[in-house]
Short mmCIF file of C-alpha atoms and ligand atoms in Angstrom, two decimals:
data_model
loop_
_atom_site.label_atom_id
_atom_site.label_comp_id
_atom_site.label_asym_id
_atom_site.label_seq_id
_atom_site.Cartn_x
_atom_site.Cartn_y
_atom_site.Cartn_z
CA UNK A 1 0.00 0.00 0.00
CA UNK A 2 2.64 2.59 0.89
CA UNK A 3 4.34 1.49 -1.87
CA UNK A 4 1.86 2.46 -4.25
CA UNK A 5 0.98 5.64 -2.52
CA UNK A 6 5.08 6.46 -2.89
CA UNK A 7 5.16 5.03 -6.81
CA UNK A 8 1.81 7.70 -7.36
CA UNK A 9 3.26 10.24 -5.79
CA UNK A 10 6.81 9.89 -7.65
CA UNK A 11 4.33 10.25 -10.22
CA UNK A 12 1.91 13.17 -9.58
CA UNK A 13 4.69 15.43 -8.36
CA UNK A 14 6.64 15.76 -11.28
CA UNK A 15 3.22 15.92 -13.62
CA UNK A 16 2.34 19.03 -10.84
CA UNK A 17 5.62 20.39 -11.60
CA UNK A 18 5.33 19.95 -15.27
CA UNK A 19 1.94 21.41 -15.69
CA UNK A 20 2.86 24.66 -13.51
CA UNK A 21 6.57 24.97 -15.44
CA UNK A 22 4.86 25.19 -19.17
CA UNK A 23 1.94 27.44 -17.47
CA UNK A 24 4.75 29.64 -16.54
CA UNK A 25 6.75 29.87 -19.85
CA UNK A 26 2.81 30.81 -21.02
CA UNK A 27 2.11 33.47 -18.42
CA UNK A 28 2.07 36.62 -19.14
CA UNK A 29 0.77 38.33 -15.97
CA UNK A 30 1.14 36.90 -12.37
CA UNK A 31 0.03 33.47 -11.07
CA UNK A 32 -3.27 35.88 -8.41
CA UNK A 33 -3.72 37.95 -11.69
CA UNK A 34 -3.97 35.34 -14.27
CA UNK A 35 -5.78 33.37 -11.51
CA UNK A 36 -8.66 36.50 -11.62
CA UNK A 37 -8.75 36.10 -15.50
CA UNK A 38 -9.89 32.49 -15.59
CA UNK A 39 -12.99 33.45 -14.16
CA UNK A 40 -13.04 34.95 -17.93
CA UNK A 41 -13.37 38.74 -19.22
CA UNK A 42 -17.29 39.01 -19.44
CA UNK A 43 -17.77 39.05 -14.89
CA UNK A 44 -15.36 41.79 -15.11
CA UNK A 45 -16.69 43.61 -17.47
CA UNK A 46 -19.92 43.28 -15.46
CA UNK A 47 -18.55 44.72 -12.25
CA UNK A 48 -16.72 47.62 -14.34
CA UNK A 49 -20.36 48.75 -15.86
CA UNK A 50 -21.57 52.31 -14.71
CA UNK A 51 -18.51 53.18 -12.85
CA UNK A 52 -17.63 56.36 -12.98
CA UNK A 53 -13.71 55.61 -13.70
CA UNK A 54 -11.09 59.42 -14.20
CA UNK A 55 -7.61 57.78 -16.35
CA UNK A 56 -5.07 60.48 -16.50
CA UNK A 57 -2.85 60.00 -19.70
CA UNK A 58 -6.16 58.88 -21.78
CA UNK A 59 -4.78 60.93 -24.54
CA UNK A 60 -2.61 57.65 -25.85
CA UNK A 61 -0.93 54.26 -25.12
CA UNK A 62 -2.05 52.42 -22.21
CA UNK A 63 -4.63 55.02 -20.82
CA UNK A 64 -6.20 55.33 -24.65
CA UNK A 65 -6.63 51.90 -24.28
CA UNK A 66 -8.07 51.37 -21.08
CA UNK A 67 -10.61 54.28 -22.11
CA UNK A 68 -11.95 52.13 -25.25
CA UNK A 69 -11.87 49.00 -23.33
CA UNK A 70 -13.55 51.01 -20.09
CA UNK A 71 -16.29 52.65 -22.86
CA UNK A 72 -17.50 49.15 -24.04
CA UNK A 73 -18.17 47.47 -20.82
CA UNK A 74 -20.54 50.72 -20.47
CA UNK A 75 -17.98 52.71 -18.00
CA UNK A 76 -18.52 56.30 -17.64
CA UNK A 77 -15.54 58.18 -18.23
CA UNK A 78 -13.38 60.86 -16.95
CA UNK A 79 -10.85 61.56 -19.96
CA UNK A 80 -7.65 64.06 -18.82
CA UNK A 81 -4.08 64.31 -20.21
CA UNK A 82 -2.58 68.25 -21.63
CA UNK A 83 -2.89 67.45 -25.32
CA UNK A 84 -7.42 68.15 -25.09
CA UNK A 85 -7.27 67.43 -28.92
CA UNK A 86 -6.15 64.26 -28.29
CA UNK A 87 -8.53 63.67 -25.64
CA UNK A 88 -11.22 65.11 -28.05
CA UNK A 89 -10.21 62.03 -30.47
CA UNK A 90 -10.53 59.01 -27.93
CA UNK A 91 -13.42 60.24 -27.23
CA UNK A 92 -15.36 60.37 -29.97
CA UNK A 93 -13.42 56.88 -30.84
CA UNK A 94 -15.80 55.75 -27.45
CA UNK A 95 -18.61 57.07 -28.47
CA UNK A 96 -18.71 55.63 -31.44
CA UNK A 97 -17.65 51.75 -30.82
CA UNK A 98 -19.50 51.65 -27.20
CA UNK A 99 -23.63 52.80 -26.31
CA UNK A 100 -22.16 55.35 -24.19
CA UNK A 101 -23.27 59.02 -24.86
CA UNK A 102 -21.94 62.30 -25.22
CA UNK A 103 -22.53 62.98 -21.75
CA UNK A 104 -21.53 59.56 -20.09
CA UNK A 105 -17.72 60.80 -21.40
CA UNK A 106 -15.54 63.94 -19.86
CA UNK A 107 -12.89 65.58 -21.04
CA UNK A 108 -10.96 67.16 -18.71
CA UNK A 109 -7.65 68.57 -19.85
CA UNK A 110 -5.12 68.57 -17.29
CA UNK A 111 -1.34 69.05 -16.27
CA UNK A 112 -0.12 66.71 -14.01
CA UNK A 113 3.01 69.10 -13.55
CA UNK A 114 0.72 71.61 -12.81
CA UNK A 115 -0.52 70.54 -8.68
CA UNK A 116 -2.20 74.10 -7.90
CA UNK A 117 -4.60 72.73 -10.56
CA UNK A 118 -5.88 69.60 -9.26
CA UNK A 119 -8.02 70.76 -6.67
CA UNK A 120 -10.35 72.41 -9.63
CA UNK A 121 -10.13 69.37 -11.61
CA UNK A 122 -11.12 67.04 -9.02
CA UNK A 123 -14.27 68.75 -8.28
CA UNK A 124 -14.98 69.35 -12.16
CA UNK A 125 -15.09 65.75 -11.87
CA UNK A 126 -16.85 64.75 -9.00
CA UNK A 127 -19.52 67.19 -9.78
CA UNK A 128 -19.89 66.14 -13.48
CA UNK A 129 -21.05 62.68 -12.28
CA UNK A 130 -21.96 63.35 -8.71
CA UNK A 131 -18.90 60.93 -7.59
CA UNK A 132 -15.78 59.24 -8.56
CA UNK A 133 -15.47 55.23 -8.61
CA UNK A 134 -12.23 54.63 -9.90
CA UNK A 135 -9.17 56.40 -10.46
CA UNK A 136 -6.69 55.21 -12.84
CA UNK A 137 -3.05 57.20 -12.28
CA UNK A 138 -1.54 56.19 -15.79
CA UNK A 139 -0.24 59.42 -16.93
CA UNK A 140 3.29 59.77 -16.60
CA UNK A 141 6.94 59.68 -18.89
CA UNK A 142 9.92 57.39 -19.21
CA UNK A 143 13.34 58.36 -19.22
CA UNK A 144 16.43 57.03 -21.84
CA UNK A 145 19.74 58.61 -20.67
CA UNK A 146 22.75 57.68 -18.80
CA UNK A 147 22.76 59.07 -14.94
CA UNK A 148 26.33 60.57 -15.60
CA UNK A 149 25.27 62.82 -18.80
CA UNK A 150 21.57 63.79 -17.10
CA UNK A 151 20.52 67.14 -15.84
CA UNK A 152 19.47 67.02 -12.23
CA UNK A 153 16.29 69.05 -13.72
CA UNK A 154 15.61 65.78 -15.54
CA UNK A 155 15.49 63.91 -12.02
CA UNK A 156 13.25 66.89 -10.56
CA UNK A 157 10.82 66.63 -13.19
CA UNK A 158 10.33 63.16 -13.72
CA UNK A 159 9.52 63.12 -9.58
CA UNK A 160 7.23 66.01 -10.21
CA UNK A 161 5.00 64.18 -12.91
CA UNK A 162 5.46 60.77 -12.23
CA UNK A 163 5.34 60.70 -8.47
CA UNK A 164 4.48 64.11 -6.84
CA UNK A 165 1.42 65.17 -9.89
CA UNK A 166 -0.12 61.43 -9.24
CA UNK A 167 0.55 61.61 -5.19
CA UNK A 168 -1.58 65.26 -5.85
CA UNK A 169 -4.15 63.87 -8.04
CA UNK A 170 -4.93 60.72 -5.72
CA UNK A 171 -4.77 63.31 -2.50
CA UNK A 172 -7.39 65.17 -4.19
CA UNK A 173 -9.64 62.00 -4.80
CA UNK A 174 -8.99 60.26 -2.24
CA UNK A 175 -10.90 62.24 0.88
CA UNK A 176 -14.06 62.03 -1.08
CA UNK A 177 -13.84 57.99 -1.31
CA UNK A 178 -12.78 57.39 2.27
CA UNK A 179 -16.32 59.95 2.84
CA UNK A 180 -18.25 57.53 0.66
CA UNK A 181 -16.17 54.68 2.23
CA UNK A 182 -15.79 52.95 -1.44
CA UNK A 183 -13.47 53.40 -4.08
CA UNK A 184 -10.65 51.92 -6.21
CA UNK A 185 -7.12 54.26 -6.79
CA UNK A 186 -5.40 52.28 -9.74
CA UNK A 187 -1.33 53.20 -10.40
CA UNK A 188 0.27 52.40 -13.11
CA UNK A 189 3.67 51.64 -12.25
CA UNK A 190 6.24 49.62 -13.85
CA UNK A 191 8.27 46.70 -13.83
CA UNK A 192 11.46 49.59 -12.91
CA UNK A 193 9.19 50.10 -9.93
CA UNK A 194 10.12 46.69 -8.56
CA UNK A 195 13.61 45.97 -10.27
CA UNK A 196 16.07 48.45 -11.76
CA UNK A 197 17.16 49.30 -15.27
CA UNK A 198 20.10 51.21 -16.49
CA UNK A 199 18.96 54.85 -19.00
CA UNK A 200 16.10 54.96 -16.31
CA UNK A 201 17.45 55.50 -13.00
CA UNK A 202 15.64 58.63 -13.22
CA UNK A 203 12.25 57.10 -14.31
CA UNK A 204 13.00 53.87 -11.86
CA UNK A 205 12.82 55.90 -8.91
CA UNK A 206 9.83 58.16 -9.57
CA UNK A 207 8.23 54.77 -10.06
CA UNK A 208 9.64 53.15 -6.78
CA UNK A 209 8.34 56.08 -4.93
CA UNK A 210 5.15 55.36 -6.67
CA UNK A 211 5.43 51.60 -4.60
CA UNK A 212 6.36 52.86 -0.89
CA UNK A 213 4.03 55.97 -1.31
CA UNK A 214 0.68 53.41 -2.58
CA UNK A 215 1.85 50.57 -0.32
CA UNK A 216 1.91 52.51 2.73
CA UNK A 217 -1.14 54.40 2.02
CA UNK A 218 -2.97 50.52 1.42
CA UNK A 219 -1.90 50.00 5.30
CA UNK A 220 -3.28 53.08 6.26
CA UNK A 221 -6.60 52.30 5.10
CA UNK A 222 -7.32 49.33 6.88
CA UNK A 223 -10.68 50.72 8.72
CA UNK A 224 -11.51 51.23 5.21
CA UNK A 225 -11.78 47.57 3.39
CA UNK A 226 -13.78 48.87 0.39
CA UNK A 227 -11.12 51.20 -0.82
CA UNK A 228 -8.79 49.44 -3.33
CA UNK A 229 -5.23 50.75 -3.65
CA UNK A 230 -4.14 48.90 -6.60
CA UNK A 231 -0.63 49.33 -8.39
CA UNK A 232 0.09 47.68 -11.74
CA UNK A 233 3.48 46.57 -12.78
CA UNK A 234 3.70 46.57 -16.44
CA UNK A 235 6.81 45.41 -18.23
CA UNK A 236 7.42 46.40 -22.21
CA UNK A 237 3.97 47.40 -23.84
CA UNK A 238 3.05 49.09 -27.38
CA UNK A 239 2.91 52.91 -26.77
CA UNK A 240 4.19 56.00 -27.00
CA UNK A 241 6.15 55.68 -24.05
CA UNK A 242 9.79 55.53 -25.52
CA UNK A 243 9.26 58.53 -27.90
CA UNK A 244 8.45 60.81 -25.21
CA UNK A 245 11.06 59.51 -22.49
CA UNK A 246 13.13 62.24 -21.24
CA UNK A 247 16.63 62.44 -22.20
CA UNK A 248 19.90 64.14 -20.51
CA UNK A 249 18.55 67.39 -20.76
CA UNK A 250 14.36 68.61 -20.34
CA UNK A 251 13.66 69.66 -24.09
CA UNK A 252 15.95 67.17 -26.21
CA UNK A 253 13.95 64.47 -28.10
CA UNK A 254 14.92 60.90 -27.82
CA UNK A 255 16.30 60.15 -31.76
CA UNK A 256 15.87 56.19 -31.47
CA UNK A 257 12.66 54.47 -31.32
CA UNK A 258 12.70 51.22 -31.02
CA UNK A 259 10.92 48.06 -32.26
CA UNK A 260 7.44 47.59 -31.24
CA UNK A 261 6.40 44.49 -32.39
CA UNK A 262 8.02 42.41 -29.72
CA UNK A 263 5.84 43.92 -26.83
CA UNK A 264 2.81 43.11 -25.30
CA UNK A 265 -0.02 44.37 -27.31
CA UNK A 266 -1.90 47.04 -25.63
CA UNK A 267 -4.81 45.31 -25.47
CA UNK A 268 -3.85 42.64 -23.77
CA UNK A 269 -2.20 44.60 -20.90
CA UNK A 270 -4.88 46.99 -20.69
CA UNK A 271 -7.80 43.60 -20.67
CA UNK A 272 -5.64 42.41 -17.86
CA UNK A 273 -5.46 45.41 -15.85
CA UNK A 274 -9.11 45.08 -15.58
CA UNK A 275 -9.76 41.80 -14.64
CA UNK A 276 -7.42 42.92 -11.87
CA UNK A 277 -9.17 45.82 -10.93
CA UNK A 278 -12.81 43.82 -11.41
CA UNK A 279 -11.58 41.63 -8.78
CA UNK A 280 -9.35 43.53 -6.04
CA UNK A 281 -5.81 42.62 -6.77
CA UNK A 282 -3.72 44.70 -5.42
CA UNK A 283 -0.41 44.13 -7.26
CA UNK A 284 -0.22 43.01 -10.67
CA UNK A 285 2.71 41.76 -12.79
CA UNK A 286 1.96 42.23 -16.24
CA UNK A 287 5.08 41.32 -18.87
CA UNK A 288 5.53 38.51 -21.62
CA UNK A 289 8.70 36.02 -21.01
CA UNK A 290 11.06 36.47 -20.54
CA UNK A 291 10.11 39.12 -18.45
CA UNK A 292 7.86 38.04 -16.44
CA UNK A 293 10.60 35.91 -15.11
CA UNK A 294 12.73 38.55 -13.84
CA UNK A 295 9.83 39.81 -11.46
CA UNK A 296 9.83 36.29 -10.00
CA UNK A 297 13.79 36.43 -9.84
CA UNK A 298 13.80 39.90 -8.45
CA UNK A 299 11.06 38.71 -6.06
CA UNK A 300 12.92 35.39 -4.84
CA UNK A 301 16.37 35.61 -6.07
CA UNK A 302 17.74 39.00 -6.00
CA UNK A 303 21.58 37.73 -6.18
CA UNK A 304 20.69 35.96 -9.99
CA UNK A 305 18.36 38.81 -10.69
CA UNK A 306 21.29 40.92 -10.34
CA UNK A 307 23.87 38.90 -12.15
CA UNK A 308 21.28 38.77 -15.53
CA UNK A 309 20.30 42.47 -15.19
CA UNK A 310 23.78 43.50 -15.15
CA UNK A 311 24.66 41.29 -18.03
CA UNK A 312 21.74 42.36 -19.59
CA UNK A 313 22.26 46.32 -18.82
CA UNK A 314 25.71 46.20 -19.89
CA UNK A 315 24.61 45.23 -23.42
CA UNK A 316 21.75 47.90 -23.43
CA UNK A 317 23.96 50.56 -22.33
CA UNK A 318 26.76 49.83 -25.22
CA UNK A 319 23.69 49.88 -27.89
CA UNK A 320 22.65 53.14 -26.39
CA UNK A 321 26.46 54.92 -27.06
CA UNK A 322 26.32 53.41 -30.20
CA UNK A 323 23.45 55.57 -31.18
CA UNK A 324 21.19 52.37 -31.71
CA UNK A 325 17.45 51.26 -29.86
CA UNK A 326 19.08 50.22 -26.75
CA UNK A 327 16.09 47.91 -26.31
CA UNK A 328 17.43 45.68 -29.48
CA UNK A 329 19.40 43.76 -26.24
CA UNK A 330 16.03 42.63 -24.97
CA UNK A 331 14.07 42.05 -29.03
CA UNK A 332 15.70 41.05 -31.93
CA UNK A 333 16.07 44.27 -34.84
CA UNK A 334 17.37 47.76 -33.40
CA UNK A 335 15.18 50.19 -35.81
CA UNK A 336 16.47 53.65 -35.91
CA UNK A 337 13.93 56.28 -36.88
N1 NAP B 1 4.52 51.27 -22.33
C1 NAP B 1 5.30 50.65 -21.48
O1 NAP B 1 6.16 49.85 -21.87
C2 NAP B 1 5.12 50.88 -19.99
C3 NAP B 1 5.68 49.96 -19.11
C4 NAP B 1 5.53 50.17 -17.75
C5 NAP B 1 4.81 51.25 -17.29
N2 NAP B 1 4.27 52.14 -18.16
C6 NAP B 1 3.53 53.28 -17.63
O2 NAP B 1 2.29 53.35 -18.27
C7 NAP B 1 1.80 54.68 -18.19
C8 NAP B 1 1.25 55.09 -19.55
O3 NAP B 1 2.32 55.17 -20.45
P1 NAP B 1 2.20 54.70 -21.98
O4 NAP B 1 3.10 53.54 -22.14
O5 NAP B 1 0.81 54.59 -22.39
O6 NAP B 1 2.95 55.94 -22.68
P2 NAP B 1 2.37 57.11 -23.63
O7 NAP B 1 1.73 56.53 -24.83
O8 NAP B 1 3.51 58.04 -23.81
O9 NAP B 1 1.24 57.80 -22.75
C9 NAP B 1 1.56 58.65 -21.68
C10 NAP B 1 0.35 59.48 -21.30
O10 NAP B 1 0.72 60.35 -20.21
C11 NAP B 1 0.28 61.67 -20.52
N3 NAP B 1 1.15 62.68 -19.93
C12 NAP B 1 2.47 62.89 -20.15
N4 NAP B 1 2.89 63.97 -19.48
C13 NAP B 1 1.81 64.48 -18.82
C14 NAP B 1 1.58 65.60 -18.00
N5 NAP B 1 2.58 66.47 -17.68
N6 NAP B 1 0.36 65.81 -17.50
C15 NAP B 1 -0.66 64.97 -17.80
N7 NAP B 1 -0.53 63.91 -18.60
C16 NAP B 1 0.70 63.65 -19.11
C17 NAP B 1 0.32 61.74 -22.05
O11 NAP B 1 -0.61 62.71 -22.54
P3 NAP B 1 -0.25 64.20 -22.99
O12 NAP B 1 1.05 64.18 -23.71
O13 NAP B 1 -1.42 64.57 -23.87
O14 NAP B 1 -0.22 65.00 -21.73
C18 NAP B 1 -0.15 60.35 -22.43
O15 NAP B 1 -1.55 60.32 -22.46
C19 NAP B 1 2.95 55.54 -17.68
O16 NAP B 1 2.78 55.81 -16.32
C20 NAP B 1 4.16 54.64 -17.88
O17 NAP B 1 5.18 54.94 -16.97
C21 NAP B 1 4.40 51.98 -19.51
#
């Protein structure tokens, strides 16, 4: 009898280990995240209808996205970014692939740089739709330059934007959720938030700040359990992101673009980020291999984590000098535009 139980076992275990191993070279989000999106897209797109959800950065990339995705499970929407044009176009790209109306959608041009602002946005907002469910901090801007040729006024403003502009927004938001005890504040931060990654020391911490600042404020909020603090962990997604990085100095363009094709698909980040939100989770990893595998290294193995990011960094800082898309050490074809 034990015998058999040991021979079954010496079986099952390795099957177990099998099944979760080819999972994993699958995944593309975390094990609690992709766990949320069995229960399929359609429940979540229940729970997300009616909200009244505010994206900042709605004007393109991820928060464009999540604003199409948001209009057709019937989300009302709070649309803000600086370019109102811009905003003006998703919109009318919502109205016209969703049921929503002209009035079920906002557009509410804002400055995220701009923090003696936010207290008239925020009530523009609350009062359009009498309240605010969700709030998705997405707006923000990378960074591609080496720490020894960057302006310090580089490092100032990517903390102003990325960290101190979303800290305002959510301060502004966030009184009027604990009042109606129920709420969701959604970050977007970054893969850099957790790890590190040479050209973005700049844009690494902003979004590390972005962590402590959000995961503190989640402990704080205990005597409220129906408030969500949520951050999201994206690694390499289609956007605009790379063309308007900062470089070593505030008003010079980044001149290489890379490659696109070889990261997640918006759409698929942005249909993950709401399962997540449908359902609570608090953190989510969201990155194709092999990336996803350096959150799990970073996570559980910092000393290998280091080792490959260093190897890995060393590469994308010699394509950088040599003018090319210092990404090309991660995908395959450097593309210069
Ligand atoms: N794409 C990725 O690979 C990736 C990975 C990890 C994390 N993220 C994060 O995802 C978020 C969205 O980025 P994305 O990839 O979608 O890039 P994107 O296409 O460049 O979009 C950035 C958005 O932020 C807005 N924005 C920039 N500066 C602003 C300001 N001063 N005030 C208000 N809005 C501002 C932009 O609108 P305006 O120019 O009209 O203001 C735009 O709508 C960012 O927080 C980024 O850090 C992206």
């Amino acid at each position: 009898m034990d015998c058999c139980i040991v021979s079954a076992l010496c079986f099952l275990i390795p099957v177990y280990l099998l099944v979760h191993f080819v999972c994993f070279i699958f995944a593309d989000a975390d094990f609690t995240l992709l766990l949320a999106s069995l229960a399929g897209h359609k429940p979540a797109e229940a729970k997300l209808r009616g909200l009244v959800v505010w994206i900042t950065g709605a004007s393109s990339g991820i928060g464009e996205e999540l604003a199409y995705q948001l209009a057709r499970c019937g989300s009302r929407l709070i649309l803000s970014a600086r370019r109102e044009d811009e905003l003006n176009r998703v919109k009318r790209h919502c109205l016209e692939n969703s049921d929503l109306e002209d009035e079920h959608i906002l557009v509410l041009p804002l400055d995220l740089l701009e923090r003696t602002s936010h207290e008239e946005k925020a009530k523009t907002a609350i009062q359009h739709f009498g309240h605010i469910d969700i709030l998705i901090n997405n707006g923000g801007r990378s960074q591609r330059s080496l720490c020894l040729e960057t302006n310090v006024d580089v490092y100032k403003t990517l903390m102003e934007l990325n960290f101190l502009g979303t800290v305002s927004i959510t301060k502004q938001v966030l009184p009027h959720m604990t009042q109606r005890g129920t709420g969701s504040i959604v970050t977007v931060s970054s893969v850099v938030g957790l790890a590190g990654a040479p050209l973005a020391t700049g844009y690494s911490a902003s979004k590390h700040a972005l962590q402590g600042f959000f995961n503190s404020l989640r402990s704080e909020l205990t005597d409220h359990p129906k408030i969500l603090i949520s951050t999201v962990c994206p690694g390499p997604v289609q956007s605009q992101i790379v063309k308007n990085a900062f470089t070593e100095e505030l008003n010079k363009p980044v001149t290489t673009v890379g490659n696109q094709e070889h990261k997640m698909p918006t759409s698929r980040c942005v249909r993950l980020m709401l399962v997540g939100i449908a359902n609570g989770v608090k953190e989510m990893w969201i990155a194709q291999q092999p990336f996803l595998l350096f959150y799990y290294a970073w996570q559980y193995t910092p000393t290998f984590a280091w080792a490959v990011t260093n190897l890995l960094g060393r590469k994308r800082v010699q394509n950088f000098k040599a003018g090319l898309d210092a990404d090309s050490a991660y995908f395959s074809k450097p593309k210069t535009s």
